[in-house]
Short mmCIF file of C-alpha atoms and ligand atoms in Angstrom, two decimals:
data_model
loop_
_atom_site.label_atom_id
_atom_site.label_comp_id
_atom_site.label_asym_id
_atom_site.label_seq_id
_atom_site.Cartn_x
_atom_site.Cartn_y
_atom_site.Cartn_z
CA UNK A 1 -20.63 35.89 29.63
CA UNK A 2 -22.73 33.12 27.76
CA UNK A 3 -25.12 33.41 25.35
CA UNK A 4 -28.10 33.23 27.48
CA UNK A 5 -26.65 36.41 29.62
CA UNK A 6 -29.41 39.09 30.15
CA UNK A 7 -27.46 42.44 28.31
CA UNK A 8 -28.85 45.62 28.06
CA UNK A 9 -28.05 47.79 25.27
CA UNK A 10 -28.51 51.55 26.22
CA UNK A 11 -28.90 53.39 22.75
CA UNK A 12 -30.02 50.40 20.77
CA UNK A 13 -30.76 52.26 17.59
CA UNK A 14 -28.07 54.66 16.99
CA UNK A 15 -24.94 54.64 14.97
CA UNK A 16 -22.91 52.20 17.59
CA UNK A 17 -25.97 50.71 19.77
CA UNK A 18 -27.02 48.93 16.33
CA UNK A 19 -23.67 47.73 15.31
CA UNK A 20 -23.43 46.05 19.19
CA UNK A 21 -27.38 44.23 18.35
CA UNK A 22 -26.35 42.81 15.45
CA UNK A 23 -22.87 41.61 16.25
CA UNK A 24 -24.06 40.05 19.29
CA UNK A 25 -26.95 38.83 17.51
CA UNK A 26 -25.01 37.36 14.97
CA UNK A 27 -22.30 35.72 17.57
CA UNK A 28 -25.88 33.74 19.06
CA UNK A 29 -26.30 36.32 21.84
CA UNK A 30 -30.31 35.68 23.14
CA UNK A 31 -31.38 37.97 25.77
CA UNK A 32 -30.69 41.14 24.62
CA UNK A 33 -32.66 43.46 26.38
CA UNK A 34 -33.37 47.48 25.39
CA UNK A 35 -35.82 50.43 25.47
CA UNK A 36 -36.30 53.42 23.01
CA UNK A 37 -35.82 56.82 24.36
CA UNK A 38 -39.57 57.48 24.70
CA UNK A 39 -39.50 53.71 26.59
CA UNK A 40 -37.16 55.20 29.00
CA UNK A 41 -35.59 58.33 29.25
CA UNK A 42 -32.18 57.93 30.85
CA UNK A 43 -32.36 61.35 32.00
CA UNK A 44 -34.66 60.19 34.75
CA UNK A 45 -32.99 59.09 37.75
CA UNK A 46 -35.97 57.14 39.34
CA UNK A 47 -36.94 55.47 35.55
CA UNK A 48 -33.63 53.91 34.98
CA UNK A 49 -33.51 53.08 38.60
CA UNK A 50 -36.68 50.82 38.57
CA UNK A 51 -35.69 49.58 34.96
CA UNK A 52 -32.57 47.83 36.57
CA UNK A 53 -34.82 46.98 39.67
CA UNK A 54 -37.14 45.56 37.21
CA UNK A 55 -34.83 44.11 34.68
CA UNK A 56 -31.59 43.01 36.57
CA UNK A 57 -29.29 43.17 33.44
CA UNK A 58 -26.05 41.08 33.97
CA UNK A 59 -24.25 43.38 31.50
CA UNK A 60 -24.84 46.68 30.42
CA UNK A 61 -23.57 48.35 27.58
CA UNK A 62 -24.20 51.89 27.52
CA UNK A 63 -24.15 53.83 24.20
CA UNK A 64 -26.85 56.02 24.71
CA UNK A 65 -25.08 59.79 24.79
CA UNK A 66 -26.29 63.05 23.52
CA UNK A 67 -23.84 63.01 20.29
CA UNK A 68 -23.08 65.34 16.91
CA UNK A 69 -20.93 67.33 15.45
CA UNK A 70 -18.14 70.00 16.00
CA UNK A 71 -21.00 72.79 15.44
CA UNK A 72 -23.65 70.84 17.48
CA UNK A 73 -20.94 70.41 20.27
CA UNK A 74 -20.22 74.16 20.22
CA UNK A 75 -24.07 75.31 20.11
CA UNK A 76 -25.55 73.59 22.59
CA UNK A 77 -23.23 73.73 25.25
CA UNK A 78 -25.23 73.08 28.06
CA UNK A 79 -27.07 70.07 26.32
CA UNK A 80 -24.18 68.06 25.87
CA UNK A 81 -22.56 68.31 29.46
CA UNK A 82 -25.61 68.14 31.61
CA UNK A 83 -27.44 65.38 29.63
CA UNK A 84 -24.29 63.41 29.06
CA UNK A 85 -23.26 63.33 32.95
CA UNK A 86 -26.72 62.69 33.70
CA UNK A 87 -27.61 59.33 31.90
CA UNK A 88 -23.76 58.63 33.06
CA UNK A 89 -24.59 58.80 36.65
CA UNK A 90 -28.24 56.89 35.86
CA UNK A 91 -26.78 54.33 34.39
CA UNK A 92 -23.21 53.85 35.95
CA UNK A 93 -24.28 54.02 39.41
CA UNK A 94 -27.30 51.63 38.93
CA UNK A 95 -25.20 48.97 37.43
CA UNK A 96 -23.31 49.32 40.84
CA UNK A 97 -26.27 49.37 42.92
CA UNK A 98 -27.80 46.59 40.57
CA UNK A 99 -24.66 44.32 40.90
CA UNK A 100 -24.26 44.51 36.96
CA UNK A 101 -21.68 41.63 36.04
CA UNK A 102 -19.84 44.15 33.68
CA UNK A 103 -20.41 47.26 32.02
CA UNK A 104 -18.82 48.89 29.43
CA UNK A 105 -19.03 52.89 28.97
CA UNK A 106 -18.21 54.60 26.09
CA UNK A 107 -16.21 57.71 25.84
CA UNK A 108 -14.57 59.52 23.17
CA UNK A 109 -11.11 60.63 21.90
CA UNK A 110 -12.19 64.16 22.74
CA UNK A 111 -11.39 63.79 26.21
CA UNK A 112 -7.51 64.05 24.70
CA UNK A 113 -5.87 67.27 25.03
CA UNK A 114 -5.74 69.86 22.16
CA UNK A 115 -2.12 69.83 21.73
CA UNK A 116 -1.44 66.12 22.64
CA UNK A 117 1.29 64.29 21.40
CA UNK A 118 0.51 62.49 18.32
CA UNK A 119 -0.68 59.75 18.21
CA UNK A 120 -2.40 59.66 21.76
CA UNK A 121 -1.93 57.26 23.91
CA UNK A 122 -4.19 56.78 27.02
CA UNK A 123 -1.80 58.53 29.63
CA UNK A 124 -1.95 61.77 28.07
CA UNK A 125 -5.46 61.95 29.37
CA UNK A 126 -5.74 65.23 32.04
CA UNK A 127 -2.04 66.54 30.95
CA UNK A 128 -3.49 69.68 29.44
CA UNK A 129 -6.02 71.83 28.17
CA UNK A 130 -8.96 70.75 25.76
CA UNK A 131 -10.22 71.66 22.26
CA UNK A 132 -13.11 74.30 22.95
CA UNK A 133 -15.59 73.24 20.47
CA UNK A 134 -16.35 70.42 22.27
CA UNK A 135 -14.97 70.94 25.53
CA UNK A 136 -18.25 70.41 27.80
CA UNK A 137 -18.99 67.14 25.61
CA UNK A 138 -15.31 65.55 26.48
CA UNK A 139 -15.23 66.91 30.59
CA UNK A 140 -18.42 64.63 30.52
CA UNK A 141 -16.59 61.94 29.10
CA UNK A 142 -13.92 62.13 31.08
CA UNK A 143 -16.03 61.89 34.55
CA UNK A 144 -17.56 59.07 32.72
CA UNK A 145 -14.37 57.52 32.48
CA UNK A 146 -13.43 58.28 36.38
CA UNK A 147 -16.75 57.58 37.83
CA UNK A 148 -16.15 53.71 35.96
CA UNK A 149 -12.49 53.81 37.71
CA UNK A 150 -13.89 54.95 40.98
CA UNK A 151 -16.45 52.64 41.55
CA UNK A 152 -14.29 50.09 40.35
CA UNK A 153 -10.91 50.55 42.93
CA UNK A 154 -13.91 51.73 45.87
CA UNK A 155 -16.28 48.75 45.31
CA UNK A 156 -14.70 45.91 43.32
CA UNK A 157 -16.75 46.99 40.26
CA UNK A 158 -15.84 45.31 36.67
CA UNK A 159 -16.65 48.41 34.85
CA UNK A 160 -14.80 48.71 31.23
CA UNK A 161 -14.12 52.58 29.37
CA UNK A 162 -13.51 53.02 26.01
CA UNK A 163 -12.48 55.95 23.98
CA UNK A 164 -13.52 55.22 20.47
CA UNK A 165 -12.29 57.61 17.35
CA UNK A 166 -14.71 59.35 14.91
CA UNK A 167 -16.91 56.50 13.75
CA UNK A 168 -19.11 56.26 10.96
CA UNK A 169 -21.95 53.81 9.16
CA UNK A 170 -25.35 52.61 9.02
CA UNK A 171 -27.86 54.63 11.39
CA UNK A 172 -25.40 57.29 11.27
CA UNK A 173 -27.10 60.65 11.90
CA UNK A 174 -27.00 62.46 8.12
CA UNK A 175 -28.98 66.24 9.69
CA UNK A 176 -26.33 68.56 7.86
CA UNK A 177 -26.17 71.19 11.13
CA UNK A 178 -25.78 68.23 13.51
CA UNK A 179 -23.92 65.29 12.54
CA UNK A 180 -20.36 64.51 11.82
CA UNK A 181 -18.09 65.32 8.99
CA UNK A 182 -18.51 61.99 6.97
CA UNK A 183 -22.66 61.63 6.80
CA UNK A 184 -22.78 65.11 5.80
CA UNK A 185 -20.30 64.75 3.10
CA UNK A 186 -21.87 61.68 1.79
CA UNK A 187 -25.60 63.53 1.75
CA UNK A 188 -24.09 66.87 0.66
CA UNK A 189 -22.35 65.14 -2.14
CA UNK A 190 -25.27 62.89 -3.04
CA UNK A 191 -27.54 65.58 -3.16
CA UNK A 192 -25.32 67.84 -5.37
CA UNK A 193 -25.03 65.12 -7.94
CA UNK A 194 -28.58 64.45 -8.24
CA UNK A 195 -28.89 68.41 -8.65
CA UNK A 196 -26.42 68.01 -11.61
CA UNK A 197 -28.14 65.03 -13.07
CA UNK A 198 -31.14 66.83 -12.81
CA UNK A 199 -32.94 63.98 -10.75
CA UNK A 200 -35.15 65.97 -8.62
CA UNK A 201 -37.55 63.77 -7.54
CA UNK A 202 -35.04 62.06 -5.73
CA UNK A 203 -33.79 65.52 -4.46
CA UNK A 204 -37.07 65.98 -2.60
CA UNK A 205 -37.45 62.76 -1.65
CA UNK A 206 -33.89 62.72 0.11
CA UNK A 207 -35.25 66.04 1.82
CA UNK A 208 -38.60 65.02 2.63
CA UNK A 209 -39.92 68.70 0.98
CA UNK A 210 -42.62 69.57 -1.22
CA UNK A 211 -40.58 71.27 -4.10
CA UNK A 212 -36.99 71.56 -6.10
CA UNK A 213 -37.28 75.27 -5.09
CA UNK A 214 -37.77 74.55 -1.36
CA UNK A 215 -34.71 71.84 -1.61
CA UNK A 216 -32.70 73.91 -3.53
CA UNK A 217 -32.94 76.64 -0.86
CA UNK A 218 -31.95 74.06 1.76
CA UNK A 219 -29.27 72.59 0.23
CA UNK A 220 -28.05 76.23 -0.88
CA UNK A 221 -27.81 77.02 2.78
CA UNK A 222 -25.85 74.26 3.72
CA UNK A 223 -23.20 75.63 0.17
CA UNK A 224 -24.61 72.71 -2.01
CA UNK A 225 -25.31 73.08 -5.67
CA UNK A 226 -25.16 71.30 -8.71
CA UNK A 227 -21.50 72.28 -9.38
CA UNK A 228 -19.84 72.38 -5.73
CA UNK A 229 -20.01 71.66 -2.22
CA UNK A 230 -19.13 73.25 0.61
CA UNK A 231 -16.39 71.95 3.53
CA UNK A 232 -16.44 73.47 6.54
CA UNK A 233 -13.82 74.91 7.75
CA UNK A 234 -9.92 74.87 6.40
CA UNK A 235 -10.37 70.91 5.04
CA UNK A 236 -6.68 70.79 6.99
CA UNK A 237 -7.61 69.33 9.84
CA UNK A 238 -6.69 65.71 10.21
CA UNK A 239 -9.19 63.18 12.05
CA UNK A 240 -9.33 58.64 11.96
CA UNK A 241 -12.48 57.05 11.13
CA UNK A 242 -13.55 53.61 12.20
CA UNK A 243 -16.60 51.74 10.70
CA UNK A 244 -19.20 50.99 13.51
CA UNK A 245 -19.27 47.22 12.88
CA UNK A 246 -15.29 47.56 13.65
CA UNK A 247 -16.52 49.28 16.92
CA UNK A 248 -19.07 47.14 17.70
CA UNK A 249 -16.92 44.02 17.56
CA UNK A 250 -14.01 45.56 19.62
CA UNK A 251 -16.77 46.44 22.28
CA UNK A 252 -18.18 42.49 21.97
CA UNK A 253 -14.58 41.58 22.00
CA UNK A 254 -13.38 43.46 25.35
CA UNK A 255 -17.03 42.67 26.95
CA UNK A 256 -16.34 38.45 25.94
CA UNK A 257 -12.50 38.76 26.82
CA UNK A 258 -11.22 41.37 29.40
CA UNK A 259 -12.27 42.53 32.69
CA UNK A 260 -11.08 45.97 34.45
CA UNK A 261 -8.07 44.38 35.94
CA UNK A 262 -6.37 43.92 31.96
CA UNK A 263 -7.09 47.39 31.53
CA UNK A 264 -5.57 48.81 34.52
CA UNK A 265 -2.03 50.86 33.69
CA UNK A 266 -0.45 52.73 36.43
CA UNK A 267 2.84 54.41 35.77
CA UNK A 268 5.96 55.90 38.10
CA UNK A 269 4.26 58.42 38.69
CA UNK A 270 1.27 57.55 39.93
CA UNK A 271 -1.46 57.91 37.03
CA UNK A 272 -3.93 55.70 36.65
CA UNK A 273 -5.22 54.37 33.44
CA UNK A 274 -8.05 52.13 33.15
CA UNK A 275 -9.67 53.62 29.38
CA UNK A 276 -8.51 51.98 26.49
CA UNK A 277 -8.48 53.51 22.72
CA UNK A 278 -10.58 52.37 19.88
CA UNK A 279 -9.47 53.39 16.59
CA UNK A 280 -7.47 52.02 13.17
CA UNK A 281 -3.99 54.25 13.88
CA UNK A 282 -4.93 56.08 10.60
CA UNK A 283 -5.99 59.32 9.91
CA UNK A 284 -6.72 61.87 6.77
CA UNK A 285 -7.72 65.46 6.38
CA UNK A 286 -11.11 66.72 5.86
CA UNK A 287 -10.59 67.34 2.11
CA UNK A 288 -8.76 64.02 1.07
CA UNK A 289 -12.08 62.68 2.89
CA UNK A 290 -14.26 64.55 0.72
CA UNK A 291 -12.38 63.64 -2.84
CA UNK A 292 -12.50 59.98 -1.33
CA UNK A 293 -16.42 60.49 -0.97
CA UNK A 294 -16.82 62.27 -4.10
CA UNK A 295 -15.12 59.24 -5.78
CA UNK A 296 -16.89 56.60 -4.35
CA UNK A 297 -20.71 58.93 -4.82
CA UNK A 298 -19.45 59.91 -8.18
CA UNK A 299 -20.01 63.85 -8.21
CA UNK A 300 -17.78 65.84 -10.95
CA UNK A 301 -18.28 69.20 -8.97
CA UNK A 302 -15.85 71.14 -7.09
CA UNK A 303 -15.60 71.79 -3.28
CA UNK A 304 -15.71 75.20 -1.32
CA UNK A 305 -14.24 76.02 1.94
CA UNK A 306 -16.60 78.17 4.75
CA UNK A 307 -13.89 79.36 6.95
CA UNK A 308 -16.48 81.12 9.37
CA UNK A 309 -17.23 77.29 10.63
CA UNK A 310 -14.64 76.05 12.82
CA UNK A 311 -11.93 73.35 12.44
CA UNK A 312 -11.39 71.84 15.80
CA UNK A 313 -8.92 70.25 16.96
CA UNK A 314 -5.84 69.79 13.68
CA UNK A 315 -4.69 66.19 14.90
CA UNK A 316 -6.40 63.67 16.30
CA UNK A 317 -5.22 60.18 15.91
CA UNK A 318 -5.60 57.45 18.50
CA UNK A 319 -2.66 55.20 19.71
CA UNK A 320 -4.78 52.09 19.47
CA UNK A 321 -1.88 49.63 20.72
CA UNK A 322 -3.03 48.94 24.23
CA UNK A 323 -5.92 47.50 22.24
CA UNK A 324 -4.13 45.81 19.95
CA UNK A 325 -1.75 44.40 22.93
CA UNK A 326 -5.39 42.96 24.27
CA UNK A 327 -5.66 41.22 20.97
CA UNK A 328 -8.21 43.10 18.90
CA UNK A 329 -7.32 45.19 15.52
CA UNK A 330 -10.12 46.81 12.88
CA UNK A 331 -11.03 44.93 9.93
CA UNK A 332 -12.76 47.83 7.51
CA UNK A 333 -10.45 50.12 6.29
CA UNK A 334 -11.72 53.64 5.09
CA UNK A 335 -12.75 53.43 1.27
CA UNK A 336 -14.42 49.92 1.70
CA UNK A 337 -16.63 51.20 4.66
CA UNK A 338 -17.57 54.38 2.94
CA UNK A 339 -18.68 52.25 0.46
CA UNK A 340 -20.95 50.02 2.57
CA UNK A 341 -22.49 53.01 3.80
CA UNK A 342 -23.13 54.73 0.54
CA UNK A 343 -24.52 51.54 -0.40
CA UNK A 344 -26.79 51.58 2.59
CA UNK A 345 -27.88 55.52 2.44
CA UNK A 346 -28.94 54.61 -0.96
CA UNK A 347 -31.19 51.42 0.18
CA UNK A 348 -32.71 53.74 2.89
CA UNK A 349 -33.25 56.61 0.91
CA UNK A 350 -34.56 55.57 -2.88
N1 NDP B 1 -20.48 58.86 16.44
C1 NDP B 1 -19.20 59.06 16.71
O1 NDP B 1 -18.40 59.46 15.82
C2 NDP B 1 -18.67 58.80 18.09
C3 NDP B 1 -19.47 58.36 19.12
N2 NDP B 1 -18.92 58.15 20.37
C4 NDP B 1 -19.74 57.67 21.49
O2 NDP B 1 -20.34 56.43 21.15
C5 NDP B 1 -21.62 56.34 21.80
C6 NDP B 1 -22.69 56.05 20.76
O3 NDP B 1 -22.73 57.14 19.83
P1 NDP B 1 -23.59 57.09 18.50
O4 NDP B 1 -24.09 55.72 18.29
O5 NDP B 1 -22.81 57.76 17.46
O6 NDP B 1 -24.79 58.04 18.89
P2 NDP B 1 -26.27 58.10 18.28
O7 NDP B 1 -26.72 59.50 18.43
O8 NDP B 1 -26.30 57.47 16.95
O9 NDP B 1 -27.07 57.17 19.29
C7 NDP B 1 -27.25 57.54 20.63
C8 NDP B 1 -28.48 56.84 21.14
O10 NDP B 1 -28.72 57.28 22.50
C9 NDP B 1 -30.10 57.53 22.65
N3 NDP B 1 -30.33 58.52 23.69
C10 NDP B 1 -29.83 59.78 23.75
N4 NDP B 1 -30.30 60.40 24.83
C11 NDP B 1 -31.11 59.52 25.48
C12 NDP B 1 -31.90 59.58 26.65
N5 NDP B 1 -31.95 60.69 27.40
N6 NDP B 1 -32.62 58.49 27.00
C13 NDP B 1 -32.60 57.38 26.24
N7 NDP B 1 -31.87 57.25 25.13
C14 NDP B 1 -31.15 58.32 24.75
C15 NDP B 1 -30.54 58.04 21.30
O11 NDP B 1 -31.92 57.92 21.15
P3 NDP B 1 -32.71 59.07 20.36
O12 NDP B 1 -32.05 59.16 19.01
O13 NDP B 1 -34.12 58.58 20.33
O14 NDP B 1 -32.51 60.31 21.17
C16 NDP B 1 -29.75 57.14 20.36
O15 NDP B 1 -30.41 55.93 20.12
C17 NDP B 1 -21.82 57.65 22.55
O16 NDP B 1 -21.41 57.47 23.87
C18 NDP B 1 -20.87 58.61 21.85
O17 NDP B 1 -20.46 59.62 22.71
C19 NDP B 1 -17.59 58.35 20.59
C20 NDP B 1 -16.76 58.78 19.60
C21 NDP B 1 -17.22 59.03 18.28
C1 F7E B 2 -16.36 62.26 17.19
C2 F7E B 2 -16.08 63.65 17.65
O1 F7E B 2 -16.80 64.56 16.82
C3 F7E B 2 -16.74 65.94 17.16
O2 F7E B 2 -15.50 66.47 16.80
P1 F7E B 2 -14.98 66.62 15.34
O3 F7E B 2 -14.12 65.47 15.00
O4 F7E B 2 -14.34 67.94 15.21
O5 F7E B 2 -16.34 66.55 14.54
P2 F7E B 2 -16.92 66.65 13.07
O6 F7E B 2 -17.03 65.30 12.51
O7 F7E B 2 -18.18 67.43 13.18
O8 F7E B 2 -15.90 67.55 12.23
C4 F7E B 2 -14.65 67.08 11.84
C5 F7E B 2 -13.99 68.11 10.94
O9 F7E B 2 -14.70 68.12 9.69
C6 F7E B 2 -15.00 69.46 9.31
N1 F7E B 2 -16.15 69.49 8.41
C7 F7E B 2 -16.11 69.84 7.09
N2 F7E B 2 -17.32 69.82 6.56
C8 F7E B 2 -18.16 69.41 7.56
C9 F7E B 2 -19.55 69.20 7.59
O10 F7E B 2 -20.28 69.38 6.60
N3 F7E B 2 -20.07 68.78 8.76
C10 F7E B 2 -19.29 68.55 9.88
N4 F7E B 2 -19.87 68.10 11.03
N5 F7E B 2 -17.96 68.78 9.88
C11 F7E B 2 -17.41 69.20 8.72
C12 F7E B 2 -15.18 70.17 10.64
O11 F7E B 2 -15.08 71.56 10.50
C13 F7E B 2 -14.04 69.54 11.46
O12 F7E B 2 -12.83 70.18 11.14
C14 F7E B 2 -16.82 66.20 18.64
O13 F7E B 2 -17.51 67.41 18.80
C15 F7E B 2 -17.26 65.04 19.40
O14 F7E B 2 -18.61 64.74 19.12
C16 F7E B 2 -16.48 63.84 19.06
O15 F7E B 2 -16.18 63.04 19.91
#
């Protein structure tokens, strides 16, 4: 890859697609090529077909998924499997078709089993059942991950799978029914302490409302009031956060460094592993996350638990040293990247 290499970056503006721009851009990368969703919908198999016709990226990097939360995951089912193996099969098979250079397709640690052993290394992929919650979401995933193997052993493809951990950071997705754990703690928490402070311009303006009755309402729906905020679920469950700069560079890293050959593990018994894990090796439950928020936003409240919202999967933490063996470890750890982000919700917000 040199800096003149024609990438495409599926997903340019979300949580991970952003982080990829700007550490490419940064590293002197030139001919970056993307389109918004309303540019081209990835659903459609003749669109992305004639964008690669068209376009004839050398590398593709796809981070465009349908993506959210444990509820999200659970509620709309059907949304997550069909629209995830769709833009999959768009964009894997094109890259084939379009003799893409290398691609790299992102996954997720979901694809694990619910009771795997801890931490999880790649080979315990398929060895038994999955968490429900987001069960369609990770099956996705994991034909993601075999259509990259198949097309690679079948037609000499150089196509790279990784299975990042929860991530977090700027562009993150902060809608409290949809997104993940940490961007709703951070707005949950924010918003309760401006209720406290009494700073209710800023309330509605965080909201996008008309009133401090009509936020109030809101935020009361989601358990968030001047004095406390509401977890979901037990706070027990345990899950590893990377920031998405970290992610970003391990994806620039493998996509500079390592083709599908350094990624290929097959054991004595057969199984093939070609995905490798993103993540720090470190993980924390849901409520030391939320007193490590509430230090860093600086809210006095208390915190509620909602046990009719569900906890997921207890353990999740990624065995990140086949990554590490490749020669790449995180930089951010947990408190400092909370911190950047808080920092950066604030910009965007006020
Ligand atoms: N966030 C996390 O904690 C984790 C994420 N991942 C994976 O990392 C990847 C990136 O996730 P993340 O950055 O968080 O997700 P985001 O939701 O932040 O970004 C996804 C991007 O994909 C775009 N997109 C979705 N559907 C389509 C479509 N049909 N056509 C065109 N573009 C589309 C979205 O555009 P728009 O917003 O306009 O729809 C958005 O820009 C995904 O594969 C995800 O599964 C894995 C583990 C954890
Ligand atoms: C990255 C990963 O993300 C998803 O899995 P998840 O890790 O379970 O996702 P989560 O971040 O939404 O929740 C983590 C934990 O946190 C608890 N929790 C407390 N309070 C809030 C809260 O306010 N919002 C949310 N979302 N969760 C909360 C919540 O109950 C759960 O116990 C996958 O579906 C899939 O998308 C995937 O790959």
């Amino acid at each position: 890859m040199n800096k003149n290499s024609k990438i495409y970056i599926a997903g340019h503006r979300g949580l991970v697609g952003s982080a990829i721009v700007k550490n490419l851009t940064t590293k002197g990368y030139t001919n970056l090529v993307y389109r918004t969703h309303k540019e081209l919908d990835l659903l459609s198999q003749v669109d992305v077909e004639n964008f690669f016709k068209t376009e004839q990226p050398e590398y593709v990097i796809l981070a465009a998924a349908k993506v959210g939360g444990i509820v999200a995951n659970n509620t709309y089912r059907a949304d997550f499997i069909y629209e995830n193996l769709q833009i999959q099969n768009n964009v894997i098979h094109n890259a084939y078709k379009y003799e893409v250079k290398k691609l790299l397709f992102l996954g997720s640690t979901c694809i694990y089993p619910k009771m795997a052993q801890q931490p999880m290394p790649e080979d315990c992929l398929l060895t038994s059942p999955l968490e429900y919650t987001n069960e369609p979401y990770a099956i996705s995933k994991i034909a993601g991950i075999k259509m990259c193997e198949s097309y690679n052993l079948q037609y000499g493809t150089n196509f790279i799978s990784v299975m990042p951990t929860n991530l977090y950071g700027p562009n993150d997705n902060f809608d409290l029914e949809k997104s993940h754990v940490l961007p709703a703690l951070i707005r949950k928490i924010h918003c309760a302490k401006l209720l406290n402070e009494k700073k209710y311009d800023e309330v509605i303006k965080d909201l996008n409302v008309n009133s401090i009755e009509v936020a109030k309402t809101y935020l009361e729906s989601f358990g968030v009031n001047e004095n406390s905020v509401e977890i979901w679920g037990s706070g027990k469950p345990r899950r590893e956060f990377l920031y998405s700069e970290d992610m970003a560079d391990a994806c620039v890293f493998l996509l500079e460094n390592r083709d599908f050959k350094d990624t290929y593990e097959k054991d004595s018994k057969e199984v093939i592993n070609t995905h490798i894990n993103i993540g720090t090796g470190v993980d924390i439950s849901i409520k030391e996350l939320a007193l490590l928020i509430q230090e860093v936003v600086g809210f006095k409240g208390v915190f509620t638990f909602n046990d009719t919202k569900p906890d997921g999967t207890m353990v999740k933490l990624t065995d990140p040293s086949k990554l590490h063996g490749l020669g790449w470890k995180h930089k951010v750890e947990l408190k400092d990247g909370v911190r950047a982000m808080y920092k950066w919700y604030l910009v965007g917000k006020l």
